[in-house]
CSV table of C-alpha atoms in Angstrom, one decimal:
chain,number,residue,atom,x,y,z
A,1,UNK,CA,-17.9,25.7,23.4
A,2,UNK,CA,-21.3,25.7,24.3
A,3,UNK,CA,-23.6,23.5,22.5
A,4,UNK,CA,-27.6,24.4,21.3
A,5,UNK,CA,-30.4,22.9,23.0
A,6,UNK,CA,-31.3,19.6,21.9
A,7,UNK,CA,-27.9,18.6,20.9
A,8,UNK,CA,-24.9,16.5,22.7
A,9,UNK,CA,-21.9,18.0,23.2
A,10,UNK,CA,-18.9,16.3,21.2
A,11,UNK,CA,-15.4,17.5,22.7
A,12,UNK,CA,-12.8,17.5,20.2
A,13,UNK,CA,-9.2,16.6,21.4
A,14,UNK,CA,-7.4,19.0,19.7
A,15,UNK,CA,-3.9,19.0,18.4
A,16,UNK,CA,-1.5,21.6,19.2
A,17,UNK,CA,0.7,20.6,16.1
A,18,UNK,CA,-0.7,19.1,12.5
A,19,UNK,CA,0.5,15.3,13.5
A,20,UNK,CA,-0.1,12.7,11.1
A,21,UNK,CA,-1.3,9.2,11.5
A,22,UNK,CA,-1.9,6.5,8.6
A,23,UNK,CA,-4.0,3.2,8.4
A,24,UNK,CA,-3.1,1.1,5.4
A,25,UNK,CA,-5.2,-1.9,4.9
A,26,UNK,CA,-3.8,-4.9,3.4
A,27,UNK,CA,-5.2,-8.2,2.0
A,28,UNK,CA,-3.6,-11.6,2.4
A,29,UNK,CA,-3.2,-13.8,-0.9
A,30,UNK,CA,-2.3,-17.4,-1.3
A,31,UNK,CA,1.1,-17.5,-2.8
A,32,UNK,CA,0.2,-20.3,-5.4
A,33,UNK,CA,-3.3,-19.3,-6.8
A,34,UNK,CA,-3.5,-15.7,-6.0
A,35,UNK,CA,-7.0,-15.7,-4.8
A,36,UNK,CA,-7.5,-14.3,-1.0
A,37,UNK,CA,-6.8,-16.5,2.2
A,38,UNK,CA,-8.8,-16.1,5.3
A,39,UNK,CA,-5.9,-16.1,7.7
A,40,UNK,CA,-5.8,-12.8,9.3
A,41,UNK,CA,-6.7,-14.0,12.9
A,42,UNK,CA,-3.7,-16.4,12.5
A,43,UNK,CA,-1.0,-14.1,11.3
A,44,UNK,CA,-2.1,-11.4,14.0
A,45,UNK,CA,-2.1,-14.0,16.5
A,46,UNK,CA,1.8,-15.1,15.5
A,47,UNK,CA,2.6,-11.1,15.2
A,48,UNK,CA,1.3,-10.9,19.0
A,49,UNK,CA,0.0,-7.6,20.6
A,50,UNK,CA,0.9,-5.0,18.6
A,51,UNK,CA,-0.7,-1.5,18.7
A,52,UNK,CA,0.3,-1.1,15.0
A,53,UNK,CA,-1.4,-4.1,13.5
A,54,UNK,CA,-5.3,-4.3,13.6
A,55,UNK,CA,-8.0,-6.8,12.4
A,56,UNK,CA,-11.0,-5.8,10.0
A,57,UNK,CA,-14.3,-6.8,8.8
A,58,UNK,CA,-13.3,-9.8,7.0
A,59,UNK,CA,-10.7,-12.2,7.8
A,60,UNK,CA,-8.5,-11.6,4.6
A,61,UNK,CA,-7.6,-8.4,5.7
A,62,UNK,CA,-4.9,-6.9,8.2
A,63,UNK,CA,-4.4,-3.2,9.0
A,64,UNK,CA,-1.0,-1.5,9.6
A,65,UNK,CA,-1.2,1.7,11.6
A,66,UNK,CA,1.3,4.2,12.5
A,67,UNK,CA,1.5,6.2,16.1
A,68,UNK,CA,1.4,9.6,16.2
A,69,UNK,CA,4.0,11.0,13.3
A,70,UNK,CA,5.2,14.6,13.0
A,71,UNK,CA,5.9,14.3,9.4
A,72,UNK,CA,5.6,12.1,6.2
A,73,UNK,CA,9.1,10.5,6.3
A,74,UNK,CA,8.3,9.5,10.0
A,75,UNK,CA,4.7,7.9,9.3
A,76,UNK,CA,6.4,5.9,6.2
A,77,UNK,CA,9.4,4.8,8.5
A,78,UNK,CA,6.6,3.7,10.8
A,79,UNK,CA,4.9,1.8,8.4
A,80,UNK,CA,8.0,0.4,7.1
A,81,UNK,CA,9.1,-1.0,10.5
A,82,UNK,CA,5.4,-2.7,10.8
A,83,UNK,CA,5.4,-4.3,7.2
A,84,UNK,CA,9.0,-5.9,6.8
A,85,UNK,CA,8.6,-8.2,10.0
A,86,UNK,CA,4.9,-8.7,9.3
A,87,UNK,CA,5.5,-9.8,5.6
A,88,UNK,CA,8.0,-12.5,6.7
A,89,UNK,CA,5.3,-13.9,8.8
A,90,UNK,CA,2.9,-13.7,6.0
A,91,UNK,CA,5.1,-15.4,3.4
A,92,UNK,CA,6.4,-18.0,6.0
A,93,UNK,CA,2.7,-19.1,6.1
A,94,UNK,CA,2.4,-19.2,2.4
A,95,UNK,CA,0.7,-16.2,1.5
A,96,UNK,CA,1.5,-12.4,0.3
A,97,UNK,CA,0.6,-9.1,1.1
A,98,UNK,CA,-1.6,-7.3,-1.4
A,99,UNK,CA,-2.9,-3.9,-1.5
A,100,UNK,CA,-5.2,-2.1,-4.0
A,101,UNK,CA,-8.9,-0.8,-3.9
A,102,UNK,CA,-10.4,-4.3,-4.8
A,103,UNK,CA,-9.1,-7.7,-5.8
A,104,UNK,CA,-9.1,-8.5,-9.5
A,105,UNK,CA,-11.2,-12.0,-9.1
A,106,UNK,CA,-12.0,-12.8,-5.7
A,107,UNK,CA,-15.4,-13.8,-4.8
A,108,UNK,CA,-17.1,-12.1,-2.0
A,109,UNK,CA,-19.2,-15.0,-1.2
A,110,UNK,CA,-16.1,-17.1,-0.1
A,111,UNK,CA,-15.0,-14.6,2.6
A,112,UNK,CA,-15.2,-15.1,6.0
A,113,UNK,CA,-16.3,-12.5,8.7
A,114,UNK,CA,-13.9,-11.8,11.6
A,115,UNK,CA,-15.7,-12.7,14.6
A,116,UNK,CA,-16.6,-9.7,16.5
A,117,UNK,CA,-20.0,-8.1,17.3
A,118,UNK,CA,-19.8,-5.0,15.9
A,119,UNK,CA,-18.9,-6.7,12.5
A,120,UNK,CA,-21.8,-9.0,13.1
A,121,UNK,CA,-24.3,-6.3,13.5
A,122,UNK,CA,-23.0,-4.4,10.6
A,123,UNK,CA,-23.8,-7.2,8.1
A,124,UNK,CA,-27.1,-7.9,10.0
A,125,UNK,CA,-28.3,-4.3,9.3
A,126,UNK,CA,-26.6,-4.1,5.7
A,127,UNK,CA,-27.3,-7.9,4.2
A,128,UNK,CA,-26.3,-8.0,0.4
A,129,UNK,CA,-24.5,-4.7,0.5
A,130,UNK,CA,-22.3,-5.4,3.5
A,131,UNK,CA,-21.2,-8.9,2.5
A,132,UNK,CA,-20.1,-7.0,-0.8
A,133,UNK,CA,-17.5,-5.1,1.1
A,134,UNK,CA,-14.5,-6.7,-0.5
A,135,UNK,CA,-12.4,-3.6,-0.6
A,136,UNK,CA,-9.1,-1.9,1.0
A,137,UNK,CA,-8.1,1.9,1.3
A,138,UNK,CA,-5.7,4.1,3.2
A,139,UNK,CA,-6.9,6.4,5.9
A,140,UNK,CA,-4.7,9.6,6.8
A,141,UNK,CA,-5.3,11.7,10.1
A,142,UNK,CA,-4.2,15.2,10.3
A,143,UNK,CA,-4.3,17.0,13.6
A,144,UNK,CA,-6.2,20.0,14.0
A,145,UNK,CA,-6.1,22.6,16.7
A,146,UNK,CA,-9.8,23.1,17.5
A,147,UNK,CA,-13.6,22.1,16.7
A,148,UNK,CA,-14.2,25.4,15.1
A,149,UNK,CA,-11.9,24.4,12.1
A,150,UNK,CA,-12.8,21.4,11.4
A,151,UNK,CA,-16.1,21.4,9.5
A,152,UNK,CA,-14.9,24.5,7.3
A,153,UNK,CA,-11.7,22.4,6.5
A,154,UNK,CA,-13.5,19.5,5.7
A,155,UNK,CA,-16.2,21.2,3.6
A,156,UNK,CA,-13.4,23.0,1.7
A,157,UNK,CA,-11.1,20.0,1.1
A,158,UNK,CA,-13.8,18.5,-0.8
A,159,UNK,CA,-13.0,20.8,-3.9
A,160,UNK,CA,-9.7,18.4,-3.9
A,161,UNK,CA,-11.7,15.0,-3.5
A,162,UNK,CA,-11.5,14.1,-7.3
A,163,UNK,CA,-7.9,14.9,-7.1
A,164,UNK,CA,-7.2,12.7,-4.4
A,165,UNK,CA,-9.4,9.8,-5.6
A,166,UNK,CA,-7.9,9.8,-9.2
A,167,UNK,CA,-4.4,9.6,-8.0
A,168,UNK,CA,-5.1,6.6,-5.9
A,169,UNK,CA,-7.5,4.8,-8.1
A,170,UNK,CA,-6.7,1.1,-7.9
A,171,UNK,CA,-10.0,-0.8,-8.2
A,172,UNK,CA,-10.9,-1.2,-12.1
A,173,UNK,CA,-11.8,-5.1,-11.6
A,174,UNK,CA,-14.5,-6.8,-9.8
A,175,UNK,CA,-15.4,-10.3,-9.7
A,176,UNK,CA,-13.1,-11.0,-12.9
A,177,UNK,CA,-14.7,-8.1,-14.8
A,178,UNK,CA,-13.4,-4.9,-15.9
A,179,UNK,CA,-16.0,-2.4,-14.2
A,180,UNK,CA,-14.9,0.6,-16.5
A,181,UNK,CA,-14.2,2.6,-13.4
A,182,UNK,CA,-10.9,3.5,-12.2
A,183,UNK,CA,-12.3,3.4,-8.5
A,184,UNK,CA,-14.9,0.9,-8.2
A,185,UNK,CA,-14.4,0.9,-4.7
A,186,UNK,CA,-15.7,4.3,-4.3
A,187,UNK,CA,-18.7,3.5,-5.6
A,188,UNK,CA,-19.2,0.3,-3.6
A,189,UNK,CA,-18.3,1.7,-0.3
A,190,UNK,CA,-20.9,4.5,-0.4
A,191,UNK,CA,-23.8,2.1,-0.4
A,192,UNK,CA,-23.2,1.4,3.2
A,193,UNK,CA,-25.5,3.2,5.6
A,194,UNK,CA,-23.6,6.8,6.7
A,195,UNK,CA,-20.9,6.2,4.3
A,196,UNK,CA,-20.0,8.6,1.3
A,197,UNK,CA,-19.7,12.1,0.9
A,198,UNK,CA,-19.7,14.1,4.3
A,199,UNK,CA,-22.4,16.8,4.5
A,200,UNK,CA,-21.0,20.5,4.4
A,201,UNK,CA,-21.4,21.8,7.6
A,202,UNK,CA,-19.8,25.1,8.6
A,203,UNK,CA,-19.8,25.1,12.4
A,204,UNK,CA,-19.0,22.4,15.1
A,205,UNK,CA,-22.4,22.9,16.4
A,206,UNK,CA,-24.0,21.5,13.1
A,207,UNK,CA,-22.1,18.4,13.4
A,208,UNK,CA,-23.2,18.1,17.0
A,209,UNK,CA,-26.9,18.5,16.1
A,210,UNK,CA,-26.2,16.0,13.1
A,211,UNK,CA,-24.9,13.2,15.5
A,212,UNK,CA,-27.5,13.9,18.0
A,213,UNK,CA,-30.4,13.4,15.4
A,214,UNK,CA,-28.4,10.1,14.0
A,215,UNK,CA,-28.4,8.5,17.6
A,216,UNK,CA,-31.7,9.5,18.5
A,217,UNK,CA,-33.1,7.9,15.4
A,218,UNK,CA,-31.0,4.9,16.0
A,219,UNK,CA,-29.0,5.4,12.9
A,220,UNK,CA,-25.8,5.2,14.5
A,221,UNK,CA,-24.7,3.9,18.2
A,222,UNK,CA,-21.3,5.3,18.1
A,223,UNK,CA,-19.2,7.7,16.4
A,224,UNK,CA,-17.2,5.6,14.4
A,225,UNK,CA,-20.3,4.4,12.5
A,226,UNK,CA,-20.1,7.8,10.4
A,227,UNK,CA,-18.2,6.3,7.7
A,228,UNK,CA,-17.9,9.6,5.8
A,229,UNK,CA,-15.0,9.6,3.1
A,230,UNK,CA,-13.7,12.6,5.0
A,231,UNK,CA,-14.7,13.0,8.9
A,232,UNK,CA,-13.7,14.2,12.0
A,233,UNK,CA,-11.9,12.3,14.6
A,234,UNK,CA,-12.8,14.0,17.7
A,235,UNK,CA,-11.2,11.6,20.3
A,236,UNK,CA,-8.2,12.0,18.2
A,237,UNK,CA,-8.1,15.6,17.5
A,238,UNK,CA,-8.0,14.8,13.9
A,239,UNK,CA,-9.5,15.1,10.5
A,240,UNK,CA,-9.6,11.8,8.8
A,241,UNK,CA,-9.2,11.5,5.0
A,242,UNK,CA,-10.7,8.4,3.7
A,243,UNK,CA,-10.8,8.8,0.1
A,244,UNK,CA,-8.0,6.7,-1.1
A,245,UNK,CA,-8.4,3.4,-2.7
A,246,UNK,CA,-5.5,0.9,-1.3
A,247,UNK,CA,-2.1,2.0,-2.4
A,248,UNK,CA,0.5,-0.8,-3.3
A,249,UNK,CA,3.7,0.7,-2.5
A,250,UNK,CA,5.2,2.9,0.0
A,251,UNK,CA,6.8,5.7,-2.5
A,252,UNK,CA,3.1,6.3,-3.8
A,253,UNK,CA,1.7,6.0,-0.1
A,254,UNK,CA,4.4,8.7,0.9
A,255,UNK,CA,3.3,10.9,-2.2
A,256,UNK,CA,-0.3,10.9,-1.1
A,257,UNK,CA,0.3,11.5,2.6
A,258,UNK,CA,2.2,14.3,1.9
A,259,UNK,CA,-0.2,15.7,-0.4
A,260,UNK,CA,-3.1,15.0,2.1
A,261,UNK,CA,-1.0,16.8,4.9
A,262,UNK,CA,-0.2,19.8,3.0
A,263,UNK,CA,-3.8,20.4,1.8
A,264,UNK,CA,-5.2,20.1,5.2
A,265,UNK,CA,-2.4,22.5,6.9
A,266,UNK,CA,-2.7,25.0,4.0
A,267,UNK,CA,-6.5,25.2,4.6
A,268,UNK,CA,-5.7,25.5,8.5
A,269,UNK,CA,-3.2,28.3,8.0
A,270,UNK,CA,-5.7,30.1,5.7
A,271,UNK,CA,-8.4,29.8,8.4
A,272,UNK,CA,-6.1,31.6,10.6
A,273,UNK,CA,-5.3,34.2,8.3
A,274,UNK,CA,-9.0,35.1,8.4
A,275,UNK,CA,-9.8,33.8,4.9
A,276,UNK,CA,-13.2,32.4,4.0
A,277,UNK,CA,-12.3,28.9,2.3
A,278,UNK,CA,-13.6,28.0,-0.9
A,279,UNK,CA,-16.5,25.7,-1.0
A,280,UNK,CA,-18.5,24.1,-3.7
A,281,UNK,CA,-22.4,23.0,-4.0
A,282,UNK,CA,-23.1,19.6,-2.8
A,283,UNK,CA,-24.1,18.7,-6.4
A,284,UNK,CA,-20.7,19.8,-8.0
A,285,UNK,CA,-18.9,17.6,-5.1
A,286,UNK,CA,-21.0,14.7,-5.8
A,287,UNK,CA,-20.4,14.6,-9.4
A,288,UNK,CA,-16.6,15.1,-9.0
A,289,UNK,CA,-16.5,12.1,-7.0
A,290,UNK,CA,-18.3,9.9,-9.7
A,291,UNK,CA,-16.2,11.6,-12.4
A,292,UNK,CA,-13.2,10.8,-10.6
A,293,UNK,CA,-14.2,7.4,-9.9
A,294,UNK,CA,-15.3,6.7,-13.5
A,295,UNK,CA,-12.5,8.4,-15.6
A,296,UNK,CA,-9.6,8.5,-13.0
A,297,UNK,CA,-6.7,10.8,-14.0
A,298,UNK,CA,-8.6,11.5,-17.4
A,299,UNK,CA,-11.6,13.1,-15.6
A,300,UNK,CA,-12.7,16.6,-16.6
A,301,UNK,CA,-13.6,18.1,-12.8
A,302,UNK,CA,-16.0,21.1,-11.7
A,303,UNK,CA,-13.4,23.8,-10.1
A,304,UNK,CA,-15.7,25.9,-8.3
A,305,UNK,CA,-19.2,27.3,-7.2
A,306,UNK,CA,-18.9,29.2,-10.8
A,307,UNK,CA,-19.0,25.7,-12.8
A,308,UNK,CA,-15.9,26.1,-14.4
A,309,UNK,CA,-13.9,22.8,-15.4
A,310,UNK,CA,-10.5,21.6,-16.3
A,311,UNK,CA,-8.8,18.2,-16.7
A,312,UNK,CA,-7.7,16.9,-13.1
A,313,UNK,CA,-4.0,16.3,-14.1
A,314,UNK,CA,-3.8,20.1,-15.4
A,315,UNK,CA,-5.3,21.3,-11.8
A,316,UNK,CA,-2.7,19.1,-10.2
A,317,UNK,CA,0.3,20.9,-11.5
A,318,UNK,CA,-1.2,24.2,-10.2
A,319,UNK,CA,-1.9,22.9,-6.7
A,320,UNK,CA,1.3,21.0,-6.6
A,321,UNK,CA,3.0,24.6,-7.1
A,322,UNK,CA,1.1,26.3,-4.6
A,323,UNK,CA,1.7,23.7,-1.9
A,324,UNK,CA,5.5,23.6,-2.4
A,325,UNK,CA,6.5,26.2,0.5
A,326,UNK,CA,3.9,24.3,2.7
A,327,UNK,CA,5.7,21.1,1.9
A,328,UNK,CA,8.9,22.5,2.8
A,329,UNK,CA,7.6,23.8,6.1
A,330,UNK,CA,6.2,20.1,6.6
A,331,UNK,CA,9.7,18.3,5.8
A,332,UNK,CA,8.0,16.4,2.9
A,333,UNK,CA,8.9,18.4,-0.3
A,334,UNK,CA,10.4,15.3,-2.0
A,335,UNK,CA,7.4,13.0,-1.0
A,336,UNK,CA,4.9,15.7,-2.7
A,337,UNK,CA,7.4,15.9,-5.6
A,338,UNK,CA,6.5,12.4,-6.1
A,339,UNK,CA,2.8,12.9,-6.6
A,340,UNK,CA,3.5,14.2,-10.3
A,341,UNK,CA,5.3,10.8,-11.2
A,342,UNK,CA,1.9,9.1,-10.2
A,343,UNK,CA,0.0,11.0,-13.1
A,344,UNK,CA,2.8,11.4,-15.4
A,345,UNK,CA,3.4,7.6,-15.4
A,346,UNK,CA,0.4,6.2,-14.7
A,347,UNK,CA,-1.8,5.4,-11.5
A,348,UNK,CA,-2.4,2.1,-10.4
A,349,UNK,CA,-5.8,1.2,-12.2
A,350,UNK,CA,-4.0,2.1,-15.5
A,351,UNK,CA,-0.9,-0.1,-14.9
A,352,UNK,CA,-3.2,-2.9,-13.9
A,353,UNK,CA,-5.2,-2.9,-17.2
A,354,UNK,CA,-1.9,-2.4,-18.9
A,355,UNK,CA,-0.6,-5.4,-17.1
A,356,UNK,CA,-3.9,-7.5,-17.9
A,357,UNK,CA,-3.7,-6.6,-21.6
A,358,UNK,CA,-0.3,-7.8,-21.8
A,359,UNK,CA,-1.0,-11.1,-20.4
A,360,UNK,CA,-4.2,-11.9,-22.4
A,361,UNK,CA,-6.4,-11.0,-19.8
A,362,UNK,CA,-4.8,-13.3,-17.0
A,363,UNK,CA,-5.8,-11.5,-13.6
A,364,UNK,CA,-3.4,-13.3,-11.9
A,365,UNK,CA,-0.7,-11.5,-13.7
A,366,UNK,CA,-2.3,-8.2,-12.2
A,367,UNK,CA,-2.3,-9.7,-8.7
A,368,UNK,CA,1.6,-10.9,-9.0
A,369,UNK,CA,2.6,-7.4,-10.2
A,370,UNK,CA,0.7,-5.5,-7.3
A,371,UNK,CA,2.6,-7.9,-5.2
A,372,UNK,CA,5.7,-7.0,-6.8
A,373,UNK,CA,5.4,-3.4,-6.2
A,374,UNK,CA,5.3,-3.6,-2.9
A,375,UNK,CA,8.8,-4.9,-2.9
A,376,UNK,CA,9.8,-1.3,-4.3
A,377,UNK,CA,9.3,0.0,-0.8
A,378,UNK,CA,12.0,-1.8,0.7
A,379,UNK,CA,15.1,0.2,1.2
A,380,UNK,CA,17.8,-1.9,-0.6
A,381,UNK,CA,15.2,-2.1,-3.6
A,382,UNK,CA,13.9,1.7,-3.5
A,383,UNK,CA,17.2,3.6,-3.4
A,384,UNK,CA,17.2,6.7,-2.4
A,385,UNK,CA,14.4,8.8,-1.2
């Protein structure tokens, strides 16, 4: 692929198969107080050299990362294999693993920064907003065969952005207050420079020109500083979907990984069939993000460029039916079927509010419930899957 004048070529590794990779961020919480604990460095040191366990911006966070996986069942098994021994180390140190988009009552001012030059530079540049990033999420990588497919898939996948956010929304609380949002994390994270919704480019050359402009003007030094909610990962040959709030348990994680895998592969196959993928104007995409963050599964979303609207859960019914054959081909039909369970029985933000109401507003009970949900991911408690 040739690059236009004034741009810098970006090689896209390409994946011959639509492989999967998952990054799952966890907070450490004190077993007694349920507040955050800044002991990630000590936990990671005890785990030892491990490509599946990473540090993050704040010292209250550990990230579990899969290898390159063929399908959703393999990715979930990979994460479980990392999670169970790591959780024993965490518990032996008087802490628990916790995952949601935000912690219900922790103070951002009490958190410590991980000792790394790139994190120090981020805070130096972003100041107050950077120090507010007390948030956790899940990132899903899907392999794509060639660069020319990447931007059309990303631009079309934005039509399903509100579905993905509403299903995973798990951050209604901030600093002890109910924000009124299903996903306050989504609103917080977009305050960082280069974060938020991606530009809707249609060609790889447009993306190359954008990156060249970003580097020339000093906005970024490295590709990973483009923090879009959905972005290319050229060195991995993947599209990285970063829409999700933190997910508390393996069952829902499997469901949302399967949905992501199916959506990306479906768009990829439609490109191969010569189809022009559907897109929406950026102002519709932006509005849909806000509606999903604010209202979650009660959001009335915009469906298309003609401004038709529909309740997000009604649209999910049709999407899941359409993706069933794709899920069969990707060995994730059972996991995809679990998506419906999320919106029929209640997403995390709804469960959290229900627990708070049942305990007279005691947000420690919310933390207890989220920690308890992780137990459902263990094979002996989860049952057949």
